[in-house]
Structures are given as structure tokens and as C-alpha cells.
PDB file of C-alpha atoms in Angstrom:
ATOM      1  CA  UNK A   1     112.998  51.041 119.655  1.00  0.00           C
ATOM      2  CA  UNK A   2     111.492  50.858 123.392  1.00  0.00           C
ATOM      3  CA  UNK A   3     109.059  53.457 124.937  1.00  0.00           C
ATOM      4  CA  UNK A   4     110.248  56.315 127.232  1.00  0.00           C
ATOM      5  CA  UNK A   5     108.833  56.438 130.138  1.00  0.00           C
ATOM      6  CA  UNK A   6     109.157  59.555 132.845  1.00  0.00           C
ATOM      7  CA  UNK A   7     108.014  58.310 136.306  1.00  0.00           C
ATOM      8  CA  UNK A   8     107.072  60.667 138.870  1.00  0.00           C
ATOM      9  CA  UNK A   9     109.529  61.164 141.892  1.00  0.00           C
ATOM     10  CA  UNK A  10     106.730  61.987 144.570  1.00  0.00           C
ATOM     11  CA  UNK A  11     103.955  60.394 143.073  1.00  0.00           C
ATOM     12  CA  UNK A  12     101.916  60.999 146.609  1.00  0.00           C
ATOM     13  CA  UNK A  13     102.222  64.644 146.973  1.00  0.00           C
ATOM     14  CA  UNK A  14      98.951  66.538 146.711  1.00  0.00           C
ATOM     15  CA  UNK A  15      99.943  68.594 143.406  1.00  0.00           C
ATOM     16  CA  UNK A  16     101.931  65.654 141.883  1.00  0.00           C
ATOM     17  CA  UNK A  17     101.234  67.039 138.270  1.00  0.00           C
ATOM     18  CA  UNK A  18     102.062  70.375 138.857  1.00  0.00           C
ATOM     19  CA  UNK A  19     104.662  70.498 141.345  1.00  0.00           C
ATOM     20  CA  UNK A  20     107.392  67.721 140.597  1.00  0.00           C
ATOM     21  CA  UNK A  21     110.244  65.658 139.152  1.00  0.00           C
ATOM     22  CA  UNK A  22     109.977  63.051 136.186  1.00  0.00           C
ATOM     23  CA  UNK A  23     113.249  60.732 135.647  1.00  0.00           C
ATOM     24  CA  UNK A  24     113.611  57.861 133.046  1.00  0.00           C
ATOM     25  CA  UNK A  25     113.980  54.201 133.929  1.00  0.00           C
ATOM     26  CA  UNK A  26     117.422  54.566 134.492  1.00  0.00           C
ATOM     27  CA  UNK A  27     116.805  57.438 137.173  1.00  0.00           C
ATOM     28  CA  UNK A  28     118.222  60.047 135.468  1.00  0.00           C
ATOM     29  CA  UNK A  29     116.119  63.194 136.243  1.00  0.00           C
ATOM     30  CA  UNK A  30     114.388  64.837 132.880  1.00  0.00           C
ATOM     31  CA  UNK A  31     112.371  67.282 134.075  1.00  0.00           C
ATOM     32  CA  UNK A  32     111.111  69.537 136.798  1.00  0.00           C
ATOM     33  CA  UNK A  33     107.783  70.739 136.626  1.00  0.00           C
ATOM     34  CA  UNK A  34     107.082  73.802 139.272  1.00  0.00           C
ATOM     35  CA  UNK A  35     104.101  75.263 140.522  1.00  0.00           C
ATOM     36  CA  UNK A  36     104.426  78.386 143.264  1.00  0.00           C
ATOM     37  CA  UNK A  37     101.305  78.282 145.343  1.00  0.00           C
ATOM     38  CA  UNK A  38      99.649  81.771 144.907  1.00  0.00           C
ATOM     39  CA  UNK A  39      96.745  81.908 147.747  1.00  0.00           C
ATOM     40  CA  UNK A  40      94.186  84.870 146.616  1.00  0.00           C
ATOM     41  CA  UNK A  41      95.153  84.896 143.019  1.00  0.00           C
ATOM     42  CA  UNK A  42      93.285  84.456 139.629  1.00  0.00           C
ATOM     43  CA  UNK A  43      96.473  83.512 137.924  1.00  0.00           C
ATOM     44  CA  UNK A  44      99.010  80.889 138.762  1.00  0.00           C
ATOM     45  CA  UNK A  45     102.641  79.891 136.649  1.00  0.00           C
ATOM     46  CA  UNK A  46     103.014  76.143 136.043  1.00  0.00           C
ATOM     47  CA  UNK A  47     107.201  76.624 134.833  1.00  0.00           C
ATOM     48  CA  UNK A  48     108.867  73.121 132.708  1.00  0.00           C
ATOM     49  CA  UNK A  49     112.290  72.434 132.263  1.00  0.00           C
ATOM     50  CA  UNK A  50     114.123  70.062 130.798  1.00  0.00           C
ATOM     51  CA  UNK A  51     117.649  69.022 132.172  1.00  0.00           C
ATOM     52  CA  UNK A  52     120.768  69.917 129.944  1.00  0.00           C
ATOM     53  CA  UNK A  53     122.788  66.978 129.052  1.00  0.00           C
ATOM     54  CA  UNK A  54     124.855  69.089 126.247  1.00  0.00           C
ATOM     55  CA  UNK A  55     125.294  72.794 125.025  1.00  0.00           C
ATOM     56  CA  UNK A  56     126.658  72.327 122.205  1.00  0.00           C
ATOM     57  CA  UNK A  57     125.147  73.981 119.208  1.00  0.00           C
ATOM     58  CA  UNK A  58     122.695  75.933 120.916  1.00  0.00           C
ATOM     59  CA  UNK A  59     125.260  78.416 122.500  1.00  0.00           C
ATOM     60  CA  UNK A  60     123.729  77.591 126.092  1.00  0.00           C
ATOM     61  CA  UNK A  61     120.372  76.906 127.826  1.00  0.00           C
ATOM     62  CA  UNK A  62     116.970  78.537 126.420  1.00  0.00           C
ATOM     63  CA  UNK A  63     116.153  81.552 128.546  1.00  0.00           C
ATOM     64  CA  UNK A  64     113.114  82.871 129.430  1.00  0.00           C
ATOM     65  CA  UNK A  65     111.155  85.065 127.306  1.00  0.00           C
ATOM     66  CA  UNK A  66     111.636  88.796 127.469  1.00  0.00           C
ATOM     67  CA  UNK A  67     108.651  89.393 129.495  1.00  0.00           C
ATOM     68  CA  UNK A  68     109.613  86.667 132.344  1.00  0.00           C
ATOM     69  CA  UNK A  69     110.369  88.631 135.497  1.00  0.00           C
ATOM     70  CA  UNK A  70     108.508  87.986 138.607  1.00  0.00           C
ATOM     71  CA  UNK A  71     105.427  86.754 136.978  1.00  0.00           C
ATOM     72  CA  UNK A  72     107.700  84.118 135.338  1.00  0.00           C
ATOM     73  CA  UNK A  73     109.970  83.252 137.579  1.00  0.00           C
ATOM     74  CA  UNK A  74     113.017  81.285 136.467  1.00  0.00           C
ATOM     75  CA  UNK A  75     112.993  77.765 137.576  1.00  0.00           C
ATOM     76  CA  UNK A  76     115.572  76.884 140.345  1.00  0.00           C
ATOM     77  CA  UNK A  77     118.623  74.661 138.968  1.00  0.00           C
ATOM     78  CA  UNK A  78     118.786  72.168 141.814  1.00  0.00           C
ATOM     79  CA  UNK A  79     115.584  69.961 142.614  1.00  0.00           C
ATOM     80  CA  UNK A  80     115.730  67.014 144.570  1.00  0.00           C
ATOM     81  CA  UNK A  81     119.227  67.681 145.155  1.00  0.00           C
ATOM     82  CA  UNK A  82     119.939  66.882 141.756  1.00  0.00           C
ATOM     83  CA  UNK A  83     122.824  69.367 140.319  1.00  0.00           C
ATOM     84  CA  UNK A  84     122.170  69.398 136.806  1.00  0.00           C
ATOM     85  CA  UNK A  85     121.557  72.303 134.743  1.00  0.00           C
ATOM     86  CA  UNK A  86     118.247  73.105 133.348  1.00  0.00           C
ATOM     87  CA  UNK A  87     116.727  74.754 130.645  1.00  0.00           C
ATOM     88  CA  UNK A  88     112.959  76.521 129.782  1.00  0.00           C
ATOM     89  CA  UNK A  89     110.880  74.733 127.795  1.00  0.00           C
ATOM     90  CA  UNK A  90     107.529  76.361 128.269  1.00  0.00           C
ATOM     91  CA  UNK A  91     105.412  77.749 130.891  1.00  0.00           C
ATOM     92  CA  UNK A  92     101.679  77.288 131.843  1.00  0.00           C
ATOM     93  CA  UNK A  93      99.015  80.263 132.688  1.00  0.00           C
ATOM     94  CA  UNK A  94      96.514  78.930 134.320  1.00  0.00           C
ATOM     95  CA  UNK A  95      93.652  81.554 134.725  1.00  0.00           C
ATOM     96  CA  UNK A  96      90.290  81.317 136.475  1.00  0.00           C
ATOM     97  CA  UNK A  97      88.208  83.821 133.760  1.00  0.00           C
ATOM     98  CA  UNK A  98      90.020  83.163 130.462  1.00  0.00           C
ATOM     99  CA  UNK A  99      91.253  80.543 128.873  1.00  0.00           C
ATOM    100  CA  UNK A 100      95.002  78.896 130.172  1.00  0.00           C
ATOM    101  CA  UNK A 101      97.472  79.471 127.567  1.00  0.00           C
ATOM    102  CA  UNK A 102     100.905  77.855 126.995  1.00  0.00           C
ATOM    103  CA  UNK A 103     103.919  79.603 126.493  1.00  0.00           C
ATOM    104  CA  UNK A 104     106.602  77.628 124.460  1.00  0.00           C
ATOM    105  CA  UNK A 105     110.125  78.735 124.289  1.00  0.00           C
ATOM    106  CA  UNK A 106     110.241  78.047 120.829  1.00  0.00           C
ATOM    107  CA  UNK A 107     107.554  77.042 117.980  1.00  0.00           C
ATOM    108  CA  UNK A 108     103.732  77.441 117.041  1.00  0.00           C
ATOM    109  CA  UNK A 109     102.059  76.980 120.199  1.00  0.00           C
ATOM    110  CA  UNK A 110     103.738  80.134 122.262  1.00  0.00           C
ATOM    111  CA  UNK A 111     100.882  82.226 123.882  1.00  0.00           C
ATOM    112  CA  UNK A 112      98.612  80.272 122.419  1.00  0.00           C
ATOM    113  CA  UNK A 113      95.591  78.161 123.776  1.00  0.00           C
ATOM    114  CA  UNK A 114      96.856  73.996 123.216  1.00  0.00           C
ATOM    115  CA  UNK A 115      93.342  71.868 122.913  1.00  0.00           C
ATOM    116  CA  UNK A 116      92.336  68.241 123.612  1.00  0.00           C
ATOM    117  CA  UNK A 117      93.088  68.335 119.417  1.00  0.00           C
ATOM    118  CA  UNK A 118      96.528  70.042 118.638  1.00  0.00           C
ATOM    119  CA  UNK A 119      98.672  70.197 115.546  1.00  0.00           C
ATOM    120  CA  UNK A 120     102.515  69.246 116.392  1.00  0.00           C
ATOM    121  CA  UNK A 121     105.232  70.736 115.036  1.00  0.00           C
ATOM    122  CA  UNK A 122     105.421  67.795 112.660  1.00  0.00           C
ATOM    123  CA  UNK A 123     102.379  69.221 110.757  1.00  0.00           C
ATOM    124  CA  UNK A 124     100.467  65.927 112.518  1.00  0.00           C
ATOM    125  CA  UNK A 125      97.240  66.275 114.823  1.00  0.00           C
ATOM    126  CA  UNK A 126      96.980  64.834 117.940  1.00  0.00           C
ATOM    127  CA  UNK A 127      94.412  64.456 120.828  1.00  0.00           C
ATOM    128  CA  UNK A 128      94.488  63.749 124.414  1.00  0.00           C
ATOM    129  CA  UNK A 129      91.495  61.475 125.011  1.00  0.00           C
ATOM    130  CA  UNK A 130      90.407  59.776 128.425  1.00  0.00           C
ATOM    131  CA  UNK A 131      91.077  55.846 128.393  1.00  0.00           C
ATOM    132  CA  UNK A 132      89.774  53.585 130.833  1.00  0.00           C
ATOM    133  CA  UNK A 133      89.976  56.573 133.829  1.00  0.00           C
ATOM    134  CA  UNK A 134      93.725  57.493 132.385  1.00  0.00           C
ATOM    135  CA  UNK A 135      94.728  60.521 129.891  1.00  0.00           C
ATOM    136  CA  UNK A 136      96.339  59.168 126.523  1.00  0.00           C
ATOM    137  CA  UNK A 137      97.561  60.653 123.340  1.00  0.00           C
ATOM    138  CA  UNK A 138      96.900  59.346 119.980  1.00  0.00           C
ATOM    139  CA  UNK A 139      96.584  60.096 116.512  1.00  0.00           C
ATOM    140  CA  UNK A 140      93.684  62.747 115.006  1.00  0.00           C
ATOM    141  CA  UNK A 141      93.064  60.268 112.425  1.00  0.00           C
ATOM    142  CA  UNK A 142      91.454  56.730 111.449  1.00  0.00           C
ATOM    143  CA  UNK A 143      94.041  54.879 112.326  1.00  0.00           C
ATOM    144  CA  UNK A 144      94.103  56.586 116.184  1.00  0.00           C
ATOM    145  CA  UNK A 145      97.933  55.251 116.515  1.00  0.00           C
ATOM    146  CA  UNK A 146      98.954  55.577 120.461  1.00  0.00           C
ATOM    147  CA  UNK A 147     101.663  57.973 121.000  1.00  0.00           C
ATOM    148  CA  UNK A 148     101.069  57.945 124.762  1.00  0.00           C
ATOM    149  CA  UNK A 149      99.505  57.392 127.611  1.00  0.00           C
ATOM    150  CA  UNK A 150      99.032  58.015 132.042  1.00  0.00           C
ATOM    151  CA  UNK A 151      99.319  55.108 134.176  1.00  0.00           C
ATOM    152  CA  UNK A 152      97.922  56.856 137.605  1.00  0.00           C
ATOM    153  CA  UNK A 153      99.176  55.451 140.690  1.00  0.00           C
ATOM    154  CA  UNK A 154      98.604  52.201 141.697  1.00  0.00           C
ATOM    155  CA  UNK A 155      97.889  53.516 145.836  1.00  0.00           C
ATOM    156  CA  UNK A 156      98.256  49.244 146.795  1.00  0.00           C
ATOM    157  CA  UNK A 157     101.383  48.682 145.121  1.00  0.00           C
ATOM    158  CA  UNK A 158     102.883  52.239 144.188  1.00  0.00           C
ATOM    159  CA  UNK A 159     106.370  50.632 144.695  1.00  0.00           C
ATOM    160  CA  UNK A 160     106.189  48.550 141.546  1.00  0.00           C
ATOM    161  CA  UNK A 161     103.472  50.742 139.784  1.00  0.00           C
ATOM    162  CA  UNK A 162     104.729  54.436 140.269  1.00  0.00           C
ATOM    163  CA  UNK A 163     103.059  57.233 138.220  1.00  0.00           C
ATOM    164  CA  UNK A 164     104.467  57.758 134.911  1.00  0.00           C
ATOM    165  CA  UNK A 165     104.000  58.841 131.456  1.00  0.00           C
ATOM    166  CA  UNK A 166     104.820  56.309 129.028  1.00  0.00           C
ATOM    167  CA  UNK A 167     105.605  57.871 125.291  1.00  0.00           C
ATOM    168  CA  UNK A 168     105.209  55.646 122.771  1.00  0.00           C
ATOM    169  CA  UNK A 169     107.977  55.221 120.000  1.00  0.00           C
ATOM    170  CA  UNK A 170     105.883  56.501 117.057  1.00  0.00           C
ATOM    171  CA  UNK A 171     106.056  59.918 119.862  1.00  0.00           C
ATOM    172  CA  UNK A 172     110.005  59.533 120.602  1.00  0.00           C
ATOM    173  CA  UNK A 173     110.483  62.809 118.155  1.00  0.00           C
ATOM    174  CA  UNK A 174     108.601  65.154 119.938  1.00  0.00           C
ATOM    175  CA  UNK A 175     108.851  64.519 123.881  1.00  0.00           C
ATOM    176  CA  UNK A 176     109.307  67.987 124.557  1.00  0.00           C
ATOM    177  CA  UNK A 177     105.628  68.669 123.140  1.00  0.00           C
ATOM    178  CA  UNK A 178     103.816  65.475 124.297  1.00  0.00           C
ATOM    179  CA  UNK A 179     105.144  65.729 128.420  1.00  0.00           C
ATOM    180  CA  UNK A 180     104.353  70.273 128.100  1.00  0.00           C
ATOM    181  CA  UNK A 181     100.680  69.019 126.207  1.00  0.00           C
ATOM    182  CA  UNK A 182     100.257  66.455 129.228  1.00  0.00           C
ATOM    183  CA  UNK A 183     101.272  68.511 132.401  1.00  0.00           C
ATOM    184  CA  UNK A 184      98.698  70.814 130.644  1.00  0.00           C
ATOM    185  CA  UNK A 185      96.007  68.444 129.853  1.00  0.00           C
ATOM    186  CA  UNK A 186      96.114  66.422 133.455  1.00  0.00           C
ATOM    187  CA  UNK A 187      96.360  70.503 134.730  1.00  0.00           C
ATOM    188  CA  UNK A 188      93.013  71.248 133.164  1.00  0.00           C
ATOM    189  CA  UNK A 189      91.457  67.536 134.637  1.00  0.00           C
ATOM    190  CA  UNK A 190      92.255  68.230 137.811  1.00  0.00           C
ATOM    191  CA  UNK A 191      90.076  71.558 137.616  1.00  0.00           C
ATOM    192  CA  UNK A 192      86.996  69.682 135.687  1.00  0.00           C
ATOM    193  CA  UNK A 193      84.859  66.256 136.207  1.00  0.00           C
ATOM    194  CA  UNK A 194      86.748  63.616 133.961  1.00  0.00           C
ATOM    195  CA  UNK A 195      82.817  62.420 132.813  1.00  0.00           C
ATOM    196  CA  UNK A 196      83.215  65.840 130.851  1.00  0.00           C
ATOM    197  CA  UNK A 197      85.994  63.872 128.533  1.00  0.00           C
ATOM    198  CA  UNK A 198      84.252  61.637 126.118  1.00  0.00           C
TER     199      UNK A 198
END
């Protein structure tokens, strides 16, 4: 079984993390991760969603949560002129004064706070540790298996070395979790000094 990896379509935009789309080696497009700039405000939506490759069984697309109006706006269902349909997987408040908090369209972490150290839905932990300058995922235990990891952009050769996350396949059975946990985690780096990450 070979890794997944989800390479970023603009890799040199400013907000690159927050504000783009991730396709698999074969260019198919994943998912969209969308940021509206607020200018003046304390609290900003970071909305995921994950393209919709079949309905069946789950009667259609997740929807929002009951509370997502204008502060949660729906993500669009047409980026980068890709026509596919998408579904909500989770959405990211980022605040200023309080602590960010994740909201999941299903399972434990909704409206909750998701730490370096987080327990999957597998019952597993997990932490996001800093390797080497990069952000990487591996096992809360001795063995500290990888599940993931960031390879940044390579600026001098970004045509072979595009941004991506590369998941791991001991991680294959929860993607969903591992790319919400990252756009989160590389969300919160971009606001702190990575020398704070031991």
C-alpha cells in the first residue's frame, strides 16, 4: 500500500495553507480549503471540504451545521474551475482572545479545542511534532510510528518539489482527520515562532 499524498495547487500564494486546493498524484482535486479575508475582525472561518466522488449510502453531501449562516458560510462548489461536488468536513475558528476551536461535521472533536496531542477516532493518540523545520504526525507512543508529514516548498525547484502533505499508510484510515488536524496545526504555526515547537 503506497502513501497519499495531497499537493498544493498554488503552493506560492501568500495564505497557501488556508486559502487553497490539494489534489492527489493523479490530479484529481480532494479538497478545498477556504479562508475569507475579514480585515478588522477578531474572528476568522477557515471552511474544508472534501470532493464527492459517490452519494451513495449517505443520502447526499454533509451539510453544514445548524448554526452555519453567514458566520459559516457554505463553501463554493467550483474552485479552480473544477466542477465537482463538495461536501463539509469541518470548519476552523480562529480567534485572537480564546482558544481556535474545530468544528467537525461528524465525531468527537466538534467545537472542541484539537492539540499538538489528539485522540483519533480510532481510540489512538497522535501528535503533530516539528521535524527538521517541517510539521509531521506520528504516534503518542514509544514506538512514535510516522503517519505523516509537510514537505514545504522547495522555492529553487518548486516544479519537481511542490508543497504537499504526504499521509503515511499506517494513516490511510483516517485522512479526513489527519489533512482537518494539519490545515489546523500549520494554521496555528503561522501565528507563533516554530522555536516554540520542541
Amino acid at each position: 500500500m503506497s502513501s497519499l499524498n495531497l499537493h498544493q495547487r498554488r503552493p506560492h500564494d501568500i495564505e497557501a495553507i488556508l486559502e487553497n486546493t490539494y489534489f492527489d498524484d493523479h490530479g484529481n482535486t480532494i479538497y478545498t480549503v477556504h479562508t475569507p479575508l475579514k480585515l478588522f475582525d477578531s474572528t476568522s472561518i477557515t471552511t474544508i471540504s472534501k470532493v464527492v466522488h459517490g452519494l451513495s449510502g449517505s443520502g447526499g453531501p454533509r451539510s453544514l451545521p445548524p448554526d452555519g449562516d453567514d458566520k459559516h458560510p457554505t463553501p463554493s462548489h467550483e474552485a479552480d474551475g473544477d466542477r465537482s461536488t463538495f461536501e463539509y468536513i469541518a470548519q476552523i475558528e480562529w480567534k485572537i482572545l480564546e482558544s481556535s476551536k474545530i468544528r467537525f461535521g461528524w465525531g468527537q472533536h466538534s467545537g472542541r479545542e484539537v492539540h499538538r496531542v489528539f485522540t483519533a477516532e480510532d481510540g489512538k493518540e497522535y501528535q503533530w511534532r516539528l521535524s527538521s523545520g517541517h510539521s509531521e504526525l506520528v504516534s503518542y507512543d514509544a514506538l512514535k510510528t510516522r503517519i505523516a508529514t509537510f514537505h514545504p516548498l522547495v522555492l529553487f525547484n518548486s516544479k519537481k518539489n511542490r508543497a504537499r502533505l504526504e499521509i503515511f499508510p499506517p494513516g490511510l484510515h483516517m485522512v479526513d482527520e489527519i489533512f482537518v488536524t494539519f490545515i489546523y496545526i500549520e494554521g496555528l504555526l503561522e501565528g507563533k515562532e516554530k522555536s516554540t515547537w520542541a
